Short mmCIF file of C-alpha atoms and ligand atoms in Angstrom, two decimals:
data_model
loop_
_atom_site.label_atom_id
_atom_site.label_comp_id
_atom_site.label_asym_id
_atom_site.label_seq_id
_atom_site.Cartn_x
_atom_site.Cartn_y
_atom_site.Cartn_z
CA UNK D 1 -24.22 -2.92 25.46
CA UNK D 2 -22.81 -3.07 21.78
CA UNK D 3 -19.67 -3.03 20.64
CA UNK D 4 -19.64 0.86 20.04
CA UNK D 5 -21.99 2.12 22.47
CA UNK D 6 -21.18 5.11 24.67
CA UNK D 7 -17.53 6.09 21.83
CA UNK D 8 -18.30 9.12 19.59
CA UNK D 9 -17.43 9.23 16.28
CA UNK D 10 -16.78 11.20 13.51
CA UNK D 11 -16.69 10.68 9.96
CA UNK D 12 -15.80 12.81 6.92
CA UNK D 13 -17.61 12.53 3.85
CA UNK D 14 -20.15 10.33 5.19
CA UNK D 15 -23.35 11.51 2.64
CA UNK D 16 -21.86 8.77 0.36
CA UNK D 17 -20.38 5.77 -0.49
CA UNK D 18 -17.78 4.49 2.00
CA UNK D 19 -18.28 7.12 4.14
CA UNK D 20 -22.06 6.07 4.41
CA UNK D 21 -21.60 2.76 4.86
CA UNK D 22 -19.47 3.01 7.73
CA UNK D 23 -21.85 5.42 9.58
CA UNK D 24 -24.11 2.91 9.11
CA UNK D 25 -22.06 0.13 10.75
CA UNK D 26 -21.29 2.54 13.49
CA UNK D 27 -24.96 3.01 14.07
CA UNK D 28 -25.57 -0.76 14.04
CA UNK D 29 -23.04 -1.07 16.73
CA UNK D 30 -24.10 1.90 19.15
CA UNK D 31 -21.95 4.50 18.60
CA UNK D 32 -22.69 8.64 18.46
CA UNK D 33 -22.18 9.61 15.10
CA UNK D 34 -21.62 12.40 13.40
CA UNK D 35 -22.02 12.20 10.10
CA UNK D 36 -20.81 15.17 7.47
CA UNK D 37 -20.67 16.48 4.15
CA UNK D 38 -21.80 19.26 2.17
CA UNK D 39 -24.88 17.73 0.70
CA UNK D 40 -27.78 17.62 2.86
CA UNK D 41 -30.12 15.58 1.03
CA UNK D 42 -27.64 13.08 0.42
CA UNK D 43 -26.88 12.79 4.51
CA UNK D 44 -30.52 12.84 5.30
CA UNK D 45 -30.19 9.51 3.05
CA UNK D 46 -27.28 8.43 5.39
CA UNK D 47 -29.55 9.57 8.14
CA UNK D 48 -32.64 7.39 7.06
CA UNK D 49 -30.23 4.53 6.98
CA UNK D 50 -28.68 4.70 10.18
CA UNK D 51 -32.41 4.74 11.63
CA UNK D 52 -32.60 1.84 9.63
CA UNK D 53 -30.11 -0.11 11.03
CA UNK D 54 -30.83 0.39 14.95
CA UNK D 55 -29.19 3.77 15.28
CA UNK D 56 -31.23 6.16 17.72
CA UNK D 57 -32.02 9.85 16.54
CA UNK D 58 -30.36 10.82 19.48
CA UNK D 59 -26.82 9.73 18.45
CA UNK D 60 -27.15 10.81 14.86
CA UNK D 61 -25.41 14.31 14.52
CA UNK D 62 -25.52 15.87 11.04
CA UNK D 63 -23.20 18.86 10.12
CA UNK D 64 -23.37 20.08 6.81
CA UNK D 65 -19.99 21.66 5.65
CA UNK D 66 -16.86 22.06 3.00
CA UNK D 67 -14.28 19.73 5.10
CA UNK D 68 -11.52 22.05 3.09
CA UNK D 69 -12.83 25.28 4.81
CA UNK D 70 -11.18 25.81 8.42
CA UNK D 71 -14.21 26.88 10.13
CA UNK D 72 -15.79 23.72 8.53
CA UNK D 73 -13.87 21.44 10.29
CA UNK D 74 -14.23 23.68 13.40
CA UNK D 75 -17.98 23.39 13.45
CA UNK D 76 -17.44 19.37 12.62
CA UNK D 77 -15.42 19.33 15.97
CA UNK D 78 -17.68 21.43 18.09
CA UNK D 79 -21.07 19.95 17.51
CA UNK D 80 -19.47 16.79 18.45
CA UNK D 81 -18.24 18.11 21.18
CA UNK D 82 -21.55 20.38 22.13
CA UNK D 83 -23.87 16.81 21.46
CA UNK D 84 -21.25 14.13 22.61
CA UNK D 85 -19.31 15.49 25.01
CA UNK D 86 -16.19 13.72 23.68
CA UNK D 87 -14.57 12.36 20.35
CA UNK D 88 -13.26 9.09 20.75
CA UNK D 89 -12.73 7.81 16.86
CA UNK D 90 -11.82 10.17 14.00
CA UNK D 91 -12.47 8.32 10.53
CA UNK D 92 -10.50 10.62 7.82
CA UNK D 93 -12.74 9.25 4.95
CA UNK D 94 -13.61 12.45 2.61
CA UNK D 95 -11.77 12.58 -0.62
CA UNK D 96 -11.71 12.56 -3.99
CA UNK D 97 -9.90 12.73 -7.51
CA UNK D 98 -11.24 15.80 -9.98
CA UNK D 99 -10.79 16.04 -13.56
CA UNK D 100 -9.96 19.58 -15.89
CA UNK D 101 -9.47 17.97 -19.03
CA UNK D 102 -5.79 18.31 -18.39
CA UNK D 103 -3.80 14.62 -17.74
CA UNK D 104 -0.75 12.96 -16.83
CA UNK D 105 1.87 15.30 -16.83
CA UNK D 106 0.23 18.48 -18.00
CA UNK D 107 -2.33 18.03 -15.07
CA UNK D 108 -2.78 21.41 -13.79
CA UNK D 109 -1.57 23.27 -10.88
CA UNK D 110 -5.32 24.46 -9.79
CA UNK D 111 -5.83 20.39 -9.98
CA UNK D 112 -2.99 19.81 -7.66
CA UNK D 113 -4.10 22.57 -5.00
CA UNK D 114 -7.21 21.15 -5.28
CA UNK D 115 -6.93 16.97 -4.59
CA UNK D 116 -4.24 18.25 -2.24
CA UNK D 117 -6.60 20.32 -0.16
CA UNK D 118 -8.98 17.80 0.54
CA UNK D 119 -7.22 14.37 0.68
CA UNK D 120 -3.82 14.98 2.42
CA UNK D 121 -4.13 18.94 4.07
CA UNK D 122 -8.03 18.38 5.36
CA UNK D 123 -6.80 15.30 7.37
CA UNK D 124 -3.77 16.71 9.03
CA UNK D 125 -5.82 19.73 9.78
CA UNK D 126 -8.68 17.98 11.47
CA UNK D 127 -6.15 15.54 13.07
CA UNK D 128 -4.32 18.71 14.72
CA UNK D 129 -7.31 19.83 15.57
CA UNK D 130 -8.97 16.40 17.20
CA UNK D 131 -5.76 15.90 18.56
CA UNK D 132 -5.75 17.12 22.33
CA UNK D 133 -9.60 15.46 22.49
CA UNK D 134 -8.08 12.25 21.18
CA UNK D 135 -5.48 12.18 23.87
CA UNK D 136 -8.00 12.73 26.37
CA UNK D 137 -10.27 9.49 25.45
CA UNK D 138 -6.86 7.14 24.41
CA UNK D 139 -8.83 7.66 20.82
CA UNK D 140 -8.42 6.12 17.59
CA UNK D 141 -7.93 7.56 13.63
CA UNK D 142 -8.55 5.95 10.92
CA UNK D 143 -7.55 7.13 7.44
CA UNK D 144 -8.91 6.22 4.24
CA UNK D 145 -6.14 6.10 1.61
CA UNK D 146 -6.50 4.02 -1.51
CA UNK D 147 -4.16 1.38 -3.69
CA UNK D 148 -3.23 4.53 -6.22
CA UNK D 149 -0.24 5.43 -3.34
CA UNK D 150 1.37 3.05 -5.25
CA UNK D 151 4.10 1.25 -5.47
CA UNK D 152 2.12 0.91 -9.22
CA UNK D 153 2.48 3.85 -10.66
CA UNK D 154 -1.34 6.01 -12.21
CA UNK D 155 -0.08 7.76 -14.32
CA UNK D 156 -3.20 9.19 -15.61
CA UNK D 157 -3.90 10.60 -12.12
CA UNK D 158 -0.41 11.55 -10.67
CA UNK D 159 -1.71 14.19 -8.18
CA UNK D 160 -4.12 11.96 -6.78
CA UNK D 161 -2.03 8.89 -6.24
CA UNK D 162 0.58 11.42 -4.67
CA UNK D 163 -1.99 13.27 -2.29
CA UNK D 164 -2.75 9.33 -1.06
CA UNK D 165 1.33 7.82 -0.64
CA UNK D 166 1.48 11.35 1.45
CA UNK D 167 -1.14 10.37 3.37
CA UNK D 168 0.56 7.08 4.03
CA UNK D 169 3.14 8.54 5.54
CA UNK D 170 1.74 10.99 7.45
CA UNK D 171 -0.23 7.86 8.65
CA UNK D 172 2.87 6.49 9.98
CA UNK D 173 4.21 9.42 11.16
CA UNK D 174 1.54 10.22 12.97
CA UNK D 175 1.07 6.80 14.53
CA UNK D 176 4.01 6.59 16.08
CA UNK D 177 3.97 10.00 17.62
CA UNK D 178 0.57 9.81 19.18
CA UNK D 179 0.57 5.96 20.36
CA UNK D 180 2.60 7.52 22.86
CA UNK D 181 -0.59 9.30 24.24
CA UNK D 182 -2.18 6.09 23.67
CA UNK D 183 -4.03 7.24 20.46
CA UNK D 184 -4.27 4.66 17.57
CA UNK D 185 -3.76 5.68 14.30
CA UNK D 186 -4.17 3.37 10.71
CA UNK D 187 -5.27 3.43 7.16
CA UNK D 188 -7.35 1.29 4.72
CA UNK D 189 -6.04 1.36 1.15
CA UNK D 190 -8.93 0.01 -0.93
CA UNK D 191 -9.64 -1.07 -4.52
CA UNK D 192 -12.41 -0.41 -7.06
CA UNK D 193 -15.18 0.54 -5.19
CA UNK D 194 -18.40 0.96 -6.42
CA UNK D 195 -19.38 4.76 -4.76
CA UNK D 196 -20.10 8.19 -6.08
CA UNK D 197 -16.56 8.75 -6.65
CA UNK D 198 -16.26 8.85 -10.35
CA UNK D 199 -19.99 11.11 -10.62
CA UNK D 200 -18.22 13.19 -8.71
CA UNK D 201 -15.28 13.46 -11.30
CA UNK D 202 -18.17 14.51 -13.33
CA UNK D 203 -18.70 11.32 -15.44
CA UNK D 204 -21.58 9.84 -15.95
CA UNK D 205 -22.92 6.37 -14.94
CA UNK D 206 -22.32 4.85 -18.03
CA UNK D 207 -18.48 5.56 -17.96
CA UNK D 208 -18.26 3.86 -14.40
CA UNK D 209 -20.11 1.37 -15.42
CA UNK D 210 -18.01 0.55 -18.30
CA UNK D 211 -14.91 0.89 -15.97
CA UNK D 212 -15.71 -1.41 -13.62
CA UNK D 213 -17.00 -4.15 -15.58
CA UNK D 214 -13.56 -3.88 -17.81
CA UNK D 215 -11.59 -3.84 -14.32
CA UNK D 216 -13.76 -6.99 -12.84
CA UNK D 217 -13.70 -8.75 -16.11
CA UNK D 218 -9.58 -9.08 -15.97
CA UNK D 219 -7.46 -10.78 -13.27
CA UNK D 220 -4.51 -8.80 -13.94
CA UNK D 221 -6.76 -5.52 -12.51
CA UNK D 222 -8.91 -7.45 -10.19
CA UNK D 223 -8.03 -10.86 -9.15
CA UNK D 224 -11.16 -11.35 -7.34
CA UNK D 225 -13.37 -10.52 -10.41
CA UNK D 226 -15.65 -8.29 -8.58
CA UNK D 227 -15.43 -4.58 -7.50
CA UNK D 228 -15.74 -4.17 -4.37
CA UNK D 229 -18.97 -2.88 -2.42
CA UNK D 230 -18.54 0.14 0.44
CA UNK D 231 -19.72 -2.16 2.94
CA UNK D 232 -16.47 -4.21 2.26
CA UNK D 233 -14.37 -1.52 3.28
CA UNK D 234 -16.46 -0.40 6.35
CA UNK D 235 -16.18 -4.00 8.16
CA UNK D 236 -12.19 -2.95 7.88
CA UNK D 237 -12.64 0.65 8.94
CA UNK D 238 -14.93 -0.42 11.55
CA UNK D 239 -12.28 -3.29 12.85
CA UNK D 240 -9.40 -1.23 12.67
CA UNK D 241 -11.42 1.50 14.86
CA UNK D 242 -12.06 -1.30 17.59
CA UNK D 243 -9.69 -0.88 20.27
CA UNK D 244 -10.94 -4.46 21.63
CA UNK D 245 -9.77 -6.25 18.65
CA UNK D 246 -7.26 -4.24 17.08
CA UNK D 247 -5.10 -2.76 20.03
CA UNK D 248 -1.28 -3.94 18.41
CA UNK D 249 -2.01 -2.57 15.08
CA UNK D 250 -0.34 0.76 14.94
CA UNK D 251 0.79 2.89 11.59
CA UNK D 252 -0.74 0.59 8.90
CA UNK D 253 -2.36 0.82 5.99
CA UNK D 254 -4.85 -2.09 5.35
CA UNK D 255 -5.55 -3.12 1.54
CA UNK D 256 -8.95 -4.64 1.03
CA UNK D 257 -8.61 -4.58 -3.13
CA UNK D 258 -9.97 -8.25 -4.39
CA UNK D 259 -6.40 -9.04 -4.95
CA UNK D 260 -5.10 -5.73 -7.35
CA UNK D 261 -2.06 -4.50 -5.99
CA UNK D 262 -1.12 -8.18 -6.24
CA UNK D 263 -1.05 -8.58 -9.75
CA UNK D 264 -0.72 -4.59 -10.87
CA UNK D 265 -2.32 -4.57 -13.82
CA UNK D 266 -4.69 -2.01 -13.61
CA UNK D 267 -2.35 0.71 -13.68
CA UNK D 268 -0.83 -0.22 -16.83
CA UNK D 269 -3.89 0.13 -18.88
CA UNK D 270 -4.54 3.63 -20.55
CA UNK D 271 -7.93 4.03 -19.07
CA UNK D 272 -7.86 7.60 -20.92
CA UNK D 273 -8.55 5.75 -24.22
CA UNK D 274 -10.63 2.82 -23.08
CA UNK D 275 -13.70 5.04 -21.54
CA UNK D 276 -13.19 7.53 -24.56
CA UNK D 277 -12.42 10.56 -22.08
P1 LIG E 313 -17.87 9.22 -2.79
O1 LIG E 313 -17.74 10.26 -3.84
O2 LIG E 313 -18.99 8.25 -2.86
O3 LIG E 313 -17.85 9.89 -1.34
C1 LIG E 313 -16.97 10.93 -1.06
C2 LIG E 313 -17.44 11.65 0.18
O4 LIG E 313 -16.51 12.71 0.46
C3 LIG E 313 -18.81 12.26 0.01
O5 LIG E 313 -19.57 12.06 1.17
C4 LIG E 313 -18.51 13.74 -0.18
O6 LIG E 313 -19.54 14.54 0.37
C5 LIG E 313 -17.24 13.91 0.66
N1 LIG E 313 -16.49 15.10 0.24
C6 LIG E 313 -15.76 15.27 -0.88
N2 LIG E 313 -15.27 16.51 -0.92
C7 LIG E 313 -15.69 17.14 0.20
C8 LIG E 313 -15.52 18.44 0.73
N3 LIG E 313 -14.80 19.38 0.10
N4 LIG E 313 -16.11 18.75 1.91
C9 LIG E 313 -16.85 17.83 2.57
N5 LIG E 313 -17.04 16.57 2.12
C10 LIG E 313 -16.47 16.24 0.95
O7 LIG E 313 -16.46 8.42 -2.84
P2 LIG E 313 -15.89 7.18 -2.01
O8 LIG E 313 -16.84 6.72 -1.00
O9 LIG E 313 -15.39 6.23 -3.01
O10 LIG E 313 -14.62 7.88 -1.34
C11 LIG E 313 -14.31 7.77 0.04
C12 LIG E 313 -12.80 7.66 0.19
O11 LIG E 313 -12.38 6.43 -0.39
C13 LIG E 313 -12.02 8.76 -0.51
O12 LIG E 313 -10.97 9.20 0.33
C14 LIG E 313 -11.45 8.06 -1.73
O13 LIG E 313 -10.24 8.64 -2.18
C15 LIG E 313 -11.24 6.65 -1.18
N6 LIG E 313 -11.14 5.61 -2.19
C16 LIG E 313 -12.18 5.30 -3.01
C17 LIG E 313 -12.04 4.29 -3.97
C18 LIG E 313 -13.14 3.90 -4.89
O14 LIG E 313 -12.88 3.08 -5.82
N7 LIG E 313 -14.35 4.37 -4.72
C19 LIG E 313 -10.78 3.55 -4.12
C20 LIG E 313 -9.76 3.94 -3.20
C21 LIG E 313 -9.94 4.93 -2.28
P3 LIG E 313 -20.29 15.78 -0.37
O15 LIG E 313 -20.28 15.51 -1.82
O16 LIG E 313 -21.64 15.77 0.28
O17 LIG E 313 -19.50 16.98 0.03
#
């Protein structure tokens, strides 16, 4: 028996970054996964590594879908269902920031619909729509928010730090009204990560690079003086899904940042000028 074995999980966006390492944890530890995104050659990767890490080919479920299209997240849920039998953790992890050329305040509407869609109104749909098979196991959620909710203002990125303090408290919300079926629900708020998250912004290496070496090389953006690494924030996804060790924490969202929202200083630099965008 390990410490997952026999619970089946979902997890959103898991063809990269945090996503993927947590699918890989999951695998390490026995669980049924299934693992989604709408790049198949990128979740055959996640796949490979699952394999890699002790997962069986049995428990590995790969559905390839947009997460912001309702019969998406239908076929997520029923292929689970179809292979698993059951869903007993729901990891919320897809999401992502997009750029139009428009900033700050003159972001555009289309950009609002847009990081809306997929990092606050994907995970209340596919929590509705879990919901009744959560209840049924005593099931757990975990969200994946991120520092931007603030209290620091981003100005530079106002609809995506508002799509994740929503989230927040729709976390809470949420917790409290489902604990009461015995379903868990928290969040992880994490830091500079390295993942695919700014190429899929559309900027090259080069520009995250630069970012993260000015972030890591300052203590008032990251304390710590390191980005983190996706593994960092799976061992906290992972522990907060663990009914075993984490049973009293209900509502919260976890920040595993190398010390940022500490010191706050990230926010305040114009980021706009320093990577030339
Ligand atoms: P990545 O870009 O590496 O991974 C994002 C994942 O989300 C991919 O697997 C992608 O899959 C999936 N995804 C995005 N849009 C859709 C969609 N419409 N339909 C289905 N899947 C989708 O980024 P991260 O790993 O960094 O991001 C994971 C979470 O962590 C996000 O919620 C992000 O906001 C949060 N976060 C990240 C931080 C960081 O510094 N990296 C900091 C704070 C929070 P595909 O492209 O195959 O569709």
């Amino acid at each position: 028996m390990t410490r997952f074995s026999g619970k089946s999980v979902i997890i959103t966006g898991s063809s990269n970054g945090i996503g993927r390492a947590t699918a890989v944890l999951f695998a390490r530890y026995g669980a049924q996964v299934t693992i989604t995104g709408r790049d198949s050659d990128r979740l055959e990767v996640t796949r490979q590594k699952m394999l890699k890490a002790g997962g069986l080919p049995e428990n590995v479920n790969v559905v390839v879908v947009n997460l912001t299209d309702s019969d998406g997240q239908d076929q997520i849920i029923q292929s689970t269902l179809n292979r698993f039998g059951k869903i007993d953790v729901l990891i919320n992890n897809a999401g992502a920031n997009f750029m139009d050329g428009t900033m700050n305040t003159d972001q555009s509407m289309d950009l609002y619909h847009k990081i809306f869609r997929i990092n606050f109104q994907a995970v209340v749909e596919m929590i509705k729509k879990t919901k009744e098979h959560l209840i049924k196991t005593k099931g757990e959620i975990v969200n994946i928010s991120a520092i931007a909710a603030g209290p620091q203002a981003l100005p530079i990125a106002p609809y995506y730090a508002a799509s994740k303090a929503a989230l927040d408290q729709y976390t809470r919300c949420v917790a409290v009204d489902l604990i009461q079926y015995g379903v868990r629900v928290n969040s992880v708020s994490p830091g500079v990560v390295t993942t695919g998250f700014m190429n899929a912004m559309g900027l090259p290496d080069q520009i995250q690079e630069k970012a993260e070496a000015f972030m890591a090389s300052r203590k008032e953006c990251i304390p710590a003086g390191v980005c983190g690494k996706p593994e960092d924030i799976a061992e906290l996804i992972v522990f907060l899904a663990d009914r075993k060790r984490a049973s009293y924490i209900i509502g919260q969202s976890i920040v595993a940042d190398g010390g940022s929202s500490l010191v706050g200083g990230m926010h305040a630099h114009d980021l706009k000028d320093m990577l030339g965008l």
